[in-house]
mmCIF file of C-alpha atoms in Angstrom:
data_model
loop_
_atom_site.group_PDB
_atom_site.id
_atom_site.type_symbol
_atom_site.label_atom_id
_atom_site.label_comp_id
_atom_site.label_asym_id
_atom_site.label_seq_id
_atom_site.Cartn_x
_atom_site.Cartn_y
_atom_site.Cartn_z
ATOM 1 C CA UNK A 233 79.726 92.116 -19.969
ATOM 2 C CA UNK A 234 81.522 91.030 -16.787
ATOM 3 C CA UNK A 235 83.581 93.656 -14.510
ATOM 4 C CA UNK A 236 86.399 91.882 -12.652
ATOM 5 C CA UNK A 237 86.017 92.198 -8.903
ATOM 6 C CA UNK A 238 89.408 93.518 -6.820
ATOM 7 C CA UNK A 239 90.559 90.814 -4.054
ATOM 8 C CA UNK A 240 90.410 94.220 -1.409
ATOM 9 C CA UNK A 241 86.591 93.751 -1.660
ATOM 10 C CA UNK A 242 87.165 90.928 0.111
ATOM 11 C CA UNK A 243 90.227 90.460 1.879
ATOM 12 C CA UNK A 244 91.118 93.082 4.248
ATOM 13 C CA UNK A 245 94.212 94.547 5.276
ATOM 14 C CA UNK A 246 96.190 93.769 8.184
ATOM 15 C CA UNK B 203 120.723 83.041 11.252
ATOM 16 C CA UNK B 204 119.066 81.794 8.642
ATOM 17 C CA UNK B 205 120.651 78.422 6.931
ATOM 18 C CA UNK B 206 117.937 76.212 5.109
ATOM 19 C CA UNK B 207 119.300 73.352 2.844
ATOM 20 C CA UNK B 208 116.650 71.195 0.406
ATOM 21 C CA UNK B 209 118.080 67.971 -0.605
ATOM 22 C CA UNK B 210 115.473 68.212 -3.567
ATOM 23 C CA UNK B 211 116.066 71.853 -4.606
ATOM 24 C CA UNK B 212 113.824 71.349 -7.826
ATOM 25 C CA UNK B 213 110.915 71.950 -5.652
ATOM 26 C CA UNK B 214 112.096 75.581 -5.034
ATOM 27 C CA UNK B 215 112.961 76.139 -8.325
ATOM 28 C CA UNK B 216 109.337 74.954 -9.044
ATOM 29 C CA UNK B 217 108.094 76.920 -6.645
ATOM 30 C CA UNK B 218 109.514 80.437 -8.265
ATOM 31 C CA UNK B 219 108.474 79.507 -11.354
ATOM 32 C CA UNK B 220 105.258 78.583 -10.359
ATOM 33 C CA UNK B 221 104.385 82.796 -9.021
ATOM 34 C CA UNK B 222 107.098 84.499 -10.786
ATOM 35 C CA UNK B 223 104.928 86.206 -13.663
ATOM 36 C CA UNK B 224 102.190 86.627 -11.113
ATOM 37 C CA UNK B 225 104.045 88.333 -8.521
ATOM 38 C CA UNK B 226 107.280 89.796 -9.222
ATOM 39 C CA UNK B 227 108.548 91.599 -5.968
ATOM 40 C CA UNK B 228 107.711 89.914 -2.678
ATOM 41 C CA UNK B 229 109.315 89.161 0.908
ATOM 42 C CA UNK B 230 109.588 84.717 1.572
ATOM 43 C CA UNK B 231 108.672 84.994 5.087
ATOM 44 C CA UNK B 232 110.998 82.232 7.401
ATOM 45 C CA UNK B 233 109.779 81.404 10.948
ATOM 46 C CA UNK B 234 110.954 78.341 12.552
ATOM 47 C CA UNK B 235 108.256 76.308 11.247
ATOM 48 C CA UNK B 236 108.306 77.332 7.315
ATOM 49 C CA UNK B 237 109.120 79.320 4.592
ATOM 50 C CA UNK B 238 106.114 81.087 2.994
ATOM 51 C CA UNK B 239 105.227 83.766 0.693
ATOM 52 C CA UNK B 240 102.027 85.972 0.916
ATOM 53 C CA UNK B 241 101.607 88.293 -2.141
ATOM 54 C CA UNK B 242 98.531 90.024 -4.283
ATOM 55 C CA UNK B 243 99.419 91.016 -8.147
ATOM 56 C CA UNK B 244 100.031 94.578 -9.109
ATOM 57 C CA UNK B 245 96.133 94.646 -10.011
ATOM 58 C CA UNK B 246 95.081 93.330 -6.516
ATOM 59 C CA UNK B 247 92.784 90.251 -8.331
ATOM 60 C CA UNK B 248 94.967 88.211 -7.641
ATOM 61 C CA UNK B 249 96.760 86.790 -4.134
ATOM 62 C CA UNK B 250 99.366 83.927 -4.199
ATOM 63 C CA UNK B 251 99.750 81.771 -0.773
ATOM 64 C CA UNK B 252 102.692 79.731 -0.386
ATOM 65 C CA UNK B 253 104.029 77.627 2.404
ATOM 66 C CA UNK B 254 106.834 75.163 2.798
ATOM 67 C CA UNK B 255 107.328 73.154 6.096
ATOM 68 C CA UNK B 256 110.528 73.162 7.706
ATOM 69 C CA UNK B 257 110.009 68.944 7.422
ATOM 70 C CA UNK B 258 110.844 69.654 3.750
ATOM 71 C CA UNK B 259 113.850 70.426 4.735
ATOM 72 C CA UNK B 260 117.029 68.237 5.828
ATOM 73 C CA UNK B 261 118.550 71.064 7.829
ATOM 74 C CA UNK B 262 116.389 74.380 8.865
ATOM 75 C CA UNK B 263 117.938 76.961 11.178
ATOM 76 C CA UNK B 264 115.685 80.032 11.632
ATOM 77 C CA UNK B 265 116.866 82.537 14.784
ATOM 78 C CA UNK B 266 115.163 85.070 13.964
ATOM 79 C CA UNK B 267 112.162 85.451 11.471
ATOM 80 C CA UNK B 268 113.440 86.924 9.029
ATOM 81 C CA UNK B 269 111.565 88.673 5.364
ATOM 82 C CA UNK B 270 113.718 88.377 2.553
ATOM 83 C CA UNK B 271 112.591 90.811 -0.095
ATOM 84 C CA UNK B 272 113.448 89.390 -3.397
ATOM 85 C CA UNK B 273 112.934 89.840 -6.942
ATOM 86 C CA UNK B 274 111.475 86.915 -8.377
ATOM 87 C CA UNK B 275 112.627 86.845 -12.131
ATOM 88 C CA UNK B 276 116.117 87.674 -10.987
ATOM 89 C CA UNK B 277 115.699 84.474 -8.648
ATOM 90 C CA UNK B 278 114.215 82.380 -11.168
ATOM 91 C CA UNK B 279 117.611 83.662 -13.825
ATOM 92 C CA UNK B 280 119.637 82.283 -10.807
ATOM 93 C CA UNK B 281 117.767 78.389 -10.553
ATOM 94 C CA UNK B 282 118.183 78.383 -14.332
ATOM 95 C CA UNK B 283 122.078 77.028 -12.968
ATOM 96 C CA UNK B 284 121.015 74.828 -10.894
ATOM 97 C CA UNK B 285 121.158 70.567 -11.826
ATOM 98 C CA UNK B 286 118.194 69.220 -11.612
ATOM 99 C CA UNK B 287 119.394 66.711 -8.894
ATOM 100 C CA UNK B 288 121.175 69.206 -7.195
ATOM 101 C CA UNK B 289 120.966 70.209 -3.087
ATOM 102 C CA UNK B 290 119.806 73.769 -2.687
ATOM 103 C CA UNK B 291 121.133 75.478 0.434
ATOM 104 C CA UNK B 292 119.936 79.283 1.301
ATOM 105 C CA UNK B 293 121.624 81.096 3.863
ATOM 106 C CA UNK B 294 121.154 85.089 5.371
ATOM 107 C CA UNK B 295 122.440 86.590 8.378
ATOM 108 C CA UNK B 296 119.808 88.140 10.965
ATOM 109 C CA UNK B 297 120.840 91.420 9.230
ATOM 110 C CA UNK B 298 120.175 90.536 6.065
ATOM 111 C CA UNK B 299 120.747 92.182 3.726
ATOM 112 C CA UNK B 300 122.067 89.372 1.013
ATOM 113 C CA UNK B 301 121.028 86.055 0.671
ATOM 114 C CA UNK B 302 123.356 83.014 -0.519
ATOM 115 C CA UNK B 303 121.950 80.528 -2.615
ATOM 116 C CA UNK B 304 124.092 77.378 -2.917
ATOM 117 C CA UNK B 305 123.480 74.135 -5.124
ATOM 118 C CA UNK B 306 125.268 71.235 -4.251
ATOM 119 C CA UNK B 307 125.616 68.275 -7.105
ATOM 120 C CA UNK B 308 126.697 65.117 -5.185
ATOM 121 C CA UNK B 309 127.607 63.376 -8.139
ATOM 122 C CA UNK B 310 129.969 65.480 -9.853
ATOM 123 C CA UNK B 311 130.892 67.478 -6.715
ATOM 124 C CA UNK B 312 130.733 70.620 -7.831
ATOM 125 C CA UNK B 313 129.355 73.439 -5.954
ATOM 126 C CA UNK B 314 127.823 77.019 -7.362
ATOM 127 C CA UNK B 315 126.930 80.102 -4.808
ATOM 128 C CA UNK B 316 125.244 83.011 -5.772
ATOM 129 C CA UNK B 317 124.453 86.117 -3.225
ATOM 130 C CA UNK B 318 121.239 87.809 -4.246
ATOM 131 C CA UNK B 319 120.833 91.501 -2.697
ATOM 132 C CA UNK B 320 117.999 91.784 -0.635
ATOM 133 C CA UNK B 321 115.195 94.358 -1.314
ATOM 134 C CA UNK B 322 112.952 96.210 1.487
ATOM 135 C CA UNK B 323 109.568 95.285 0.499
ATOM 136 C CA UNK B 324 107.202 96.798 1.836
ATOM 137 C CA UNK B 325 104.827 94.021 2.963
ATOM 138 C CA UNK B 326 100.712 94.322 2.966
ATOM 139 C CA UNK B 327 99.618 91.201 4.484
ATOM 140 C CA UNK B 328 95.968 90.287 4.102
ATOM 141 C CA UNK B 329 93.716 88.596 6.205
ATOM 142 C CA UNK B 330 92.202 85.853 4.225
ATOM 143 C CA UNK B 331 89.236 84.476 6.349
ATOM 144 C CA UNK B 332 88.693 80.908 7.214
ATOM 145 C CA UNK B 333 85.798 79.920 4.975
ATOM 146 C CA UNK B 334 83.684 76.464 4.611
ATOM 147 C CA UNK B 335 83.469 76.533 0.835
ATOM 148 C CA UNK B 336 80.373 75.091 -0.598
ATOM 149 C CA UNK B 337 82.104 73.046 -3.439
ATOM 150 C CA UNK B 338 85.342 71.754 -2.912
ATOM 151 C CA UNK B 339 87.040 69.640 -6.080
ATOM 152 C CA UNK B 340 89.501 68.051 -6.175
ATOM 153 C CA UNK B 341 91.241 66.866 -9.738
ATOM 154 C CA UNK B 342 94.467 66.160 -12.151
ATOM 155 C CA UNK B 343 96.567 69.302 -12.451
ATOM 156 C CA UNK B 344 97.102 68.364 -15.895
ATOM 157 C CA UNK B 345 93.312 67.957 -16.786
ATOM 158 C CA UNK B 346 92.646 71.984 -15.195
ATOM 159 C CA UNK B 347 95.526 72.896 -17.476
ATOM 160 C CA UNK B 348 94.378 71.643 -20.730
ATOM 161 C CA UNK B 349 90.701 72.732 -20.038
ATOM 162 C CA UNK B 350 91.974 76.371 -19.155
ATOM 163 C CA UNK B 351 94.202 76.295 -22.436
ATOM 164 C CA UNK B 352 91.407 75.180 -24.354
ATOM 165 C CA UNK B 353 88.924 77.823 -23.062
ATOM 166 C CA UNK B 354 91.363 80.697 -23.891
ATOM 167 C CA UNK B 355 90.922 79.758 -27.728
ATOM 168 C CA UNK B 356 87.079 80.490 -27.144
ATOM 169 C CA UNK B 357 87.443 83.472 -24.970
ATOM 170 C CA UNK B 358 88.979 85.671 -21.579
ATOM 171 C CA UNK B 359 86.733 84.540 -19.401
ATOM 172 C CA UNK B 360 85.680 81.092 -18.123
ATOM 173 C CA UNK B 361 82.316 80.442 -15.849
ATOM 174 C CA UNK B 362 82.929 77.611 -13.517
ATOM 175 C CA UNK B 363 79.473 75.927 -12.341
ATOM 176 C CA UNK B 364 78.950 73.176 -9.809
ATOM 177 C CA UNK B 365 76.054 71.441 -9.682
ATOM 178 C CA UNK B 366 74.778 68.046 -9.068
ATOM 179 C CA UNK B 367 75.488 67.219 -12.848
ATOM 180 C CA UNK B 368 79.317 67.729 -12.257
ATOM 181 C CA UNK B 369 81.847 71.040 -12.834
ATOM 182 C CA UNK B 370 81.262 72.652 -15.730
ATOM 183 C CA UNK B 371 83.608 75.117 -17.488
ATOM 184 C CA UNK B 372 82.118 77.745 -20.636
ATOM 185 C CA UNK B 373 84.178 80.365 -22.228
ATOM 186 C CA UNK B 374 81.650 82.093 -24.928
ATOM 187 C CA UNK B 375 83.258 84.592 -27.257
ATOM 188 C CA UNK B 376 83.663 86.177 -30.786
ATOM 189 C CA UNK B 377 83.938 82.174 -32.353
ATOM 190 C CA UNK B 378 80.881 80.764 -30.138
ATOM 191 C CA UNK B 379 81.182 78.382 -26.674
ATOM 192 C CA UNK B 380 82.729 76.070 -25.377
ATOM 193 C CA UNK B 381 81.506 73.766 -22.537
ATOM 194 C CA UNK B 382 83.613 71.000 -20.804
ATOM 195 C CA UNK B 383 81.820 69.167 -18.204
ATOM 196 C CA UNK B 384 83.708 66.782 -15.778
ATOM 197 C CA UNK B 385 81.520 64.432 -13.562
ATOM 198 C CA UNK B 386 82.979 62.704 -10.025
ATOM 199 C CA UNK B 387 85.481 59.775 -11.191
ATOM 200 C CA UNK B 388 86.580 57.733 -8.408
ATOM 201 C CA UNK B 389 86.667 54.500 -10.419
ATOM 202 C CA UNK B 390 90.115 54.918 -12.205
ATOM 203 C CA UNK B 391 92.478 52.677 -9.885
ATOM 204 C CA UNK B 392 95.109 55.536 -10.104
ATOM 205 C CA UNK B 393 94.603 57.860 -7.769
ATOM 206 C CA UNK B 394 95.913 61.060 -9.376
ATOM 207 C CA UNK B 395 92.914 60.672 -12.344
ATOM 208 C CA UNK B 396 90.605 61.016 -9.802
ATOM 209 C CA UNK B 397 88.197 63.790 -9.906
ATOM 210 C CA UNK B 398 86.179 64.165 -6.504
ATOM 211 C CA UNK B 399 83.480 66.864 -6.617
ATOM 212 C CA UNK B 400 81.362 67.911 -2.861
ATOM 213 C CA UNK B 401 79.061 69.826 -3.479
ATOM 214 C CA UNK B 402 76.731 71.505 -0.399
ATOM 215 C CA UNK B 403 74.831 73.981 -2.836
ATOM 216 C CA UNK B 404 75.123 74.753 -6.761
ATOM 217 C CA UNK B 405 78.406 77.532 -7.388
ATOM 218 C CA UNK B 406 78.703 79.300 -10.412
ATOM 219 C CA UNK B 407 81.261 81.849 -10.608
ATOM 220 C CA UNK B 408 83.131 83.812 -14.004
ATOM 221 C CA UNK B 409 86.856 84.334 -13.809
ATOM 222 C CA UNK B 410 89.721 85.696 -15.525
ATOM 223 C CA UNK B 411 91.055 83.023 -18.235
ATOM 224 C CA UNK B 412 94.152 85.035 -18.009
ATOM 225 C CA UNK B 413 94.856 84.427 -14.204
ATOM 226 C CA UNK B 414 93.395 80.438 -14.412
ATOM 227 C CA UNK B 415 96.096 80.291 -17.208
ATOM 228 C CA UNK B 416 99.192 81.655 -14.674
ATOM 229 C CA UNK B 417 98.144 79.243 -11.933
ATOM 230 C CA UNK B 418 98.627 76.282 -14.236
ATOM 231 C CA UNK B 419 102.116 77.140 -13.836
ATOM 232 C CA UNK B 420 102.401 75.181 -10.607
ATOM 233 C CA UNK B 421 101.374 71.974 -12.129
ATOM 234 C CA UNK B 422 104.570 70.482 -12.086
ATOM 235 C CA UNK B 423 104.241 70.912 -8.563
ATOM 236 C CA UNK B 424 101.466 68.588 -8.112
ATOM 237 C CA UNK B 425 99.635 65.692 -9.855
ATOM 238 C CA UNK B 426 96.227 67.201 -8.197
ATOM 239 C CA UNK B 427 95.002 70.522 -7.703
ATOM 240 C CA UNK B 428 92.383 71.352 -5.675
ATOM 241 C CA UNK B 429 89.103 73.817 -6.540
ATOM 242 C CA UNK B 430 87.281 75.498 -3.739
ATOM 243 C CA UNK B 431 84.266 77.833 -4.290
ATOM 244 C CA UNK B 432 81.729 79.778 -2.596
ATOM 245 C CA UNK B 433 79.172 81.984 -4.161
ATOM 246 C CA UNK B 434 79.669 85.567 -4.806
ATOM 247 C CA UNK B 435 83.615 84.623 -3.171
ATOM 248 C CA UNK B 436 86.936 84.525 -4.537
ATOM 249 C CA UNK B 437 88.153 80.832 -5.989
ATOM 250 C CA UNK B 438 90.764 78.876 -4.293
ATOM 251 C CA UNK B 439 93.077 76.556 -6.285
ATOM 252 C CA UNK B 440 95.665 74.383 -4.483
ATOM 253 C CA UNK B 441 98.461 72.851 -5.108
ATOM 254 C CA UNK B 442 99.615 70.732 -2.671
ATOM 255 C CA UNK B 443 103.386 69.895 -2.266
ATOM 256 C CA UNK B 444 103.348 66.102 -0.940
ATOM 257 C CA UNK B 445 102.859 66.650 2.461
ATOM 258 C CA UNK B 446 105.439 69.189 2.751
ATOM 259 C CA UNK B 447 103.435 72.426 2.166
ATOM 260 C CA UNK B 448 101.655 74.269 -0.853
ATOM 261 C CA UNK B 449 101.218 77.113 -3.486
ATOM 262 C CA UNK B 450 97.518 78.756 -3.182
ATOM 263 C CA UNK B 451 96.107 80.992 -5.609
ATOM 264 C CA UNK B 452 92.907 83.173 -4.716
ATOM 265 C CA UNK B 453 91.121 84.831 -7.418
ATOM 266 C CA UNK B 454 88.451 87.429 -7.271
ATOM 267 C CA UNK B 455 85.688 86.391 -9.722
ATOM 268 C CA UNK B 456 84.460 88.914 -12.551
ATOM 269 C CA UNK B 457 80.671 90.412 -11.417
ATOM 270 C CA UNK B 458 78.057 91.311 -14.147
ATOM 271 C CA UNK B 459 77.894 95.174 -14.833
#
């Protein structure tokens, strides 16, 4: 089944 | 100084209620050229991106950028009084620490104020790259609604595939599937039914039916929203405000185990 991805993985912090 | 007054204060109160069970907490940003809001839910899956242009408003006076740390539900209890034809005027000091909300009703004359204390939020701005999505589509707000109401009969999670065929939307669960495929429409002579689809290369990407299902929120906002994918990249869905700003909503897809 499908793992939901975290937005950090792609955004990155200022 | 802050003093911003919106002749059409509906939009705000659209606005709130568009994020407000997405993102409770969060600081509306004012510069001299907007108001916006930049905020990622509790679970980090989601981040909202709003903007509204000074030009929205009929008087803007911004000294001093300024955060104002609200909390949105308590916001959203306060536009519950407002008419729905009535001016909305926000006000703070540079030290802010309240902010006044005012709505004016021409008609009847009356006027309401409300002072909101202001929270410290501690702000974690994200840097969202620039990116030249490979599918961008663009289609009614109410037609993404109903399709991502429909899908959460069938189950949580809804691939989104782009293809030369058209957008395609499946939600497979305990019941079965359910596939609703939209092809490019630019024949309708009304403008807001039409559904434009450019496509570089084929997307297909699985998300959360339970975040699709909070964006739909802003449709009252606008009569189009706007789909933008890459592959293996978080979704973008727009919502522009007339030409006066927008509400964005990124959304991390789900990966296979």
């Amino acid at each position: 089944n499908m793992k939901q991805g975290s937005l950090l993985g792609f955004f990155t912090k200022k | 100084m802050f003093e911003a007054r919106l002749a059409n204060g509906n939009i705000f109160k659209m606005i709130v209620e568009s994020i407000r069970e997405l993102v409770v907490d969060v600081n509306i940003d004012c510069s001299t050229e907007e108001l916006s809001i930049q905020c990622m839910d509790s679970a980090h899956v989601a981040l909202v991106s709003m903007s509204l242009s000074q030009s929205a408003f009929d008087h803007f006076r911004c000294d001093r950028s300024l955060s104002l740390g609200l909390n949105l539900p308590n916001v959203s209890k306060i536009f519950k009084m407002m008419g729905r034809d009535d001016t909305m005027v926000l006000k703070a000091e540079d030290s802010a620490d309240k902010l006044m909300l005012m709505f004016e009703n021409d008609k009847s004359g009356t006027i309401a104020d409300f002072e909101l204390k202001l929270m410290a939020i501690e702000a974690e701005q994200l840097g969202v790259p620039d990116t030249a999505y490979k599918c961008s589509i663009s289609m009614p707000s109410s037609e993404f609604q109903r399709i991502v109401r429909d899908l959460q009969v069938m189950g949580d999670t809804c691939k989104i595939s782009c293809t030369k065929e058209g957008l395609k939307f499946s939600a497979t669960g305990q019941i079965g599937t359910g596939n609703i495929l939209m092809r490019q429409n630019v024949a309708s002579e009304k403008e807001e039914d039409h559904v434009t689809i450019d496509m570089e290369e084929p997307v297909e990407l699985n998300f959360a039916l339970r975040y699709l299902n909070f964006f739909t929120k802003a449709t009252p906002l606008s009569p189009t929203v706007i789909l933008k994918m890459s592959p293996g990249l978080p979704i973008v869905i727009e919502y522009p405000i007339e030409q006066l700003g927008h509400v964005k909503y990124y959304l991390a897809p789900k990966m296979e185990e």
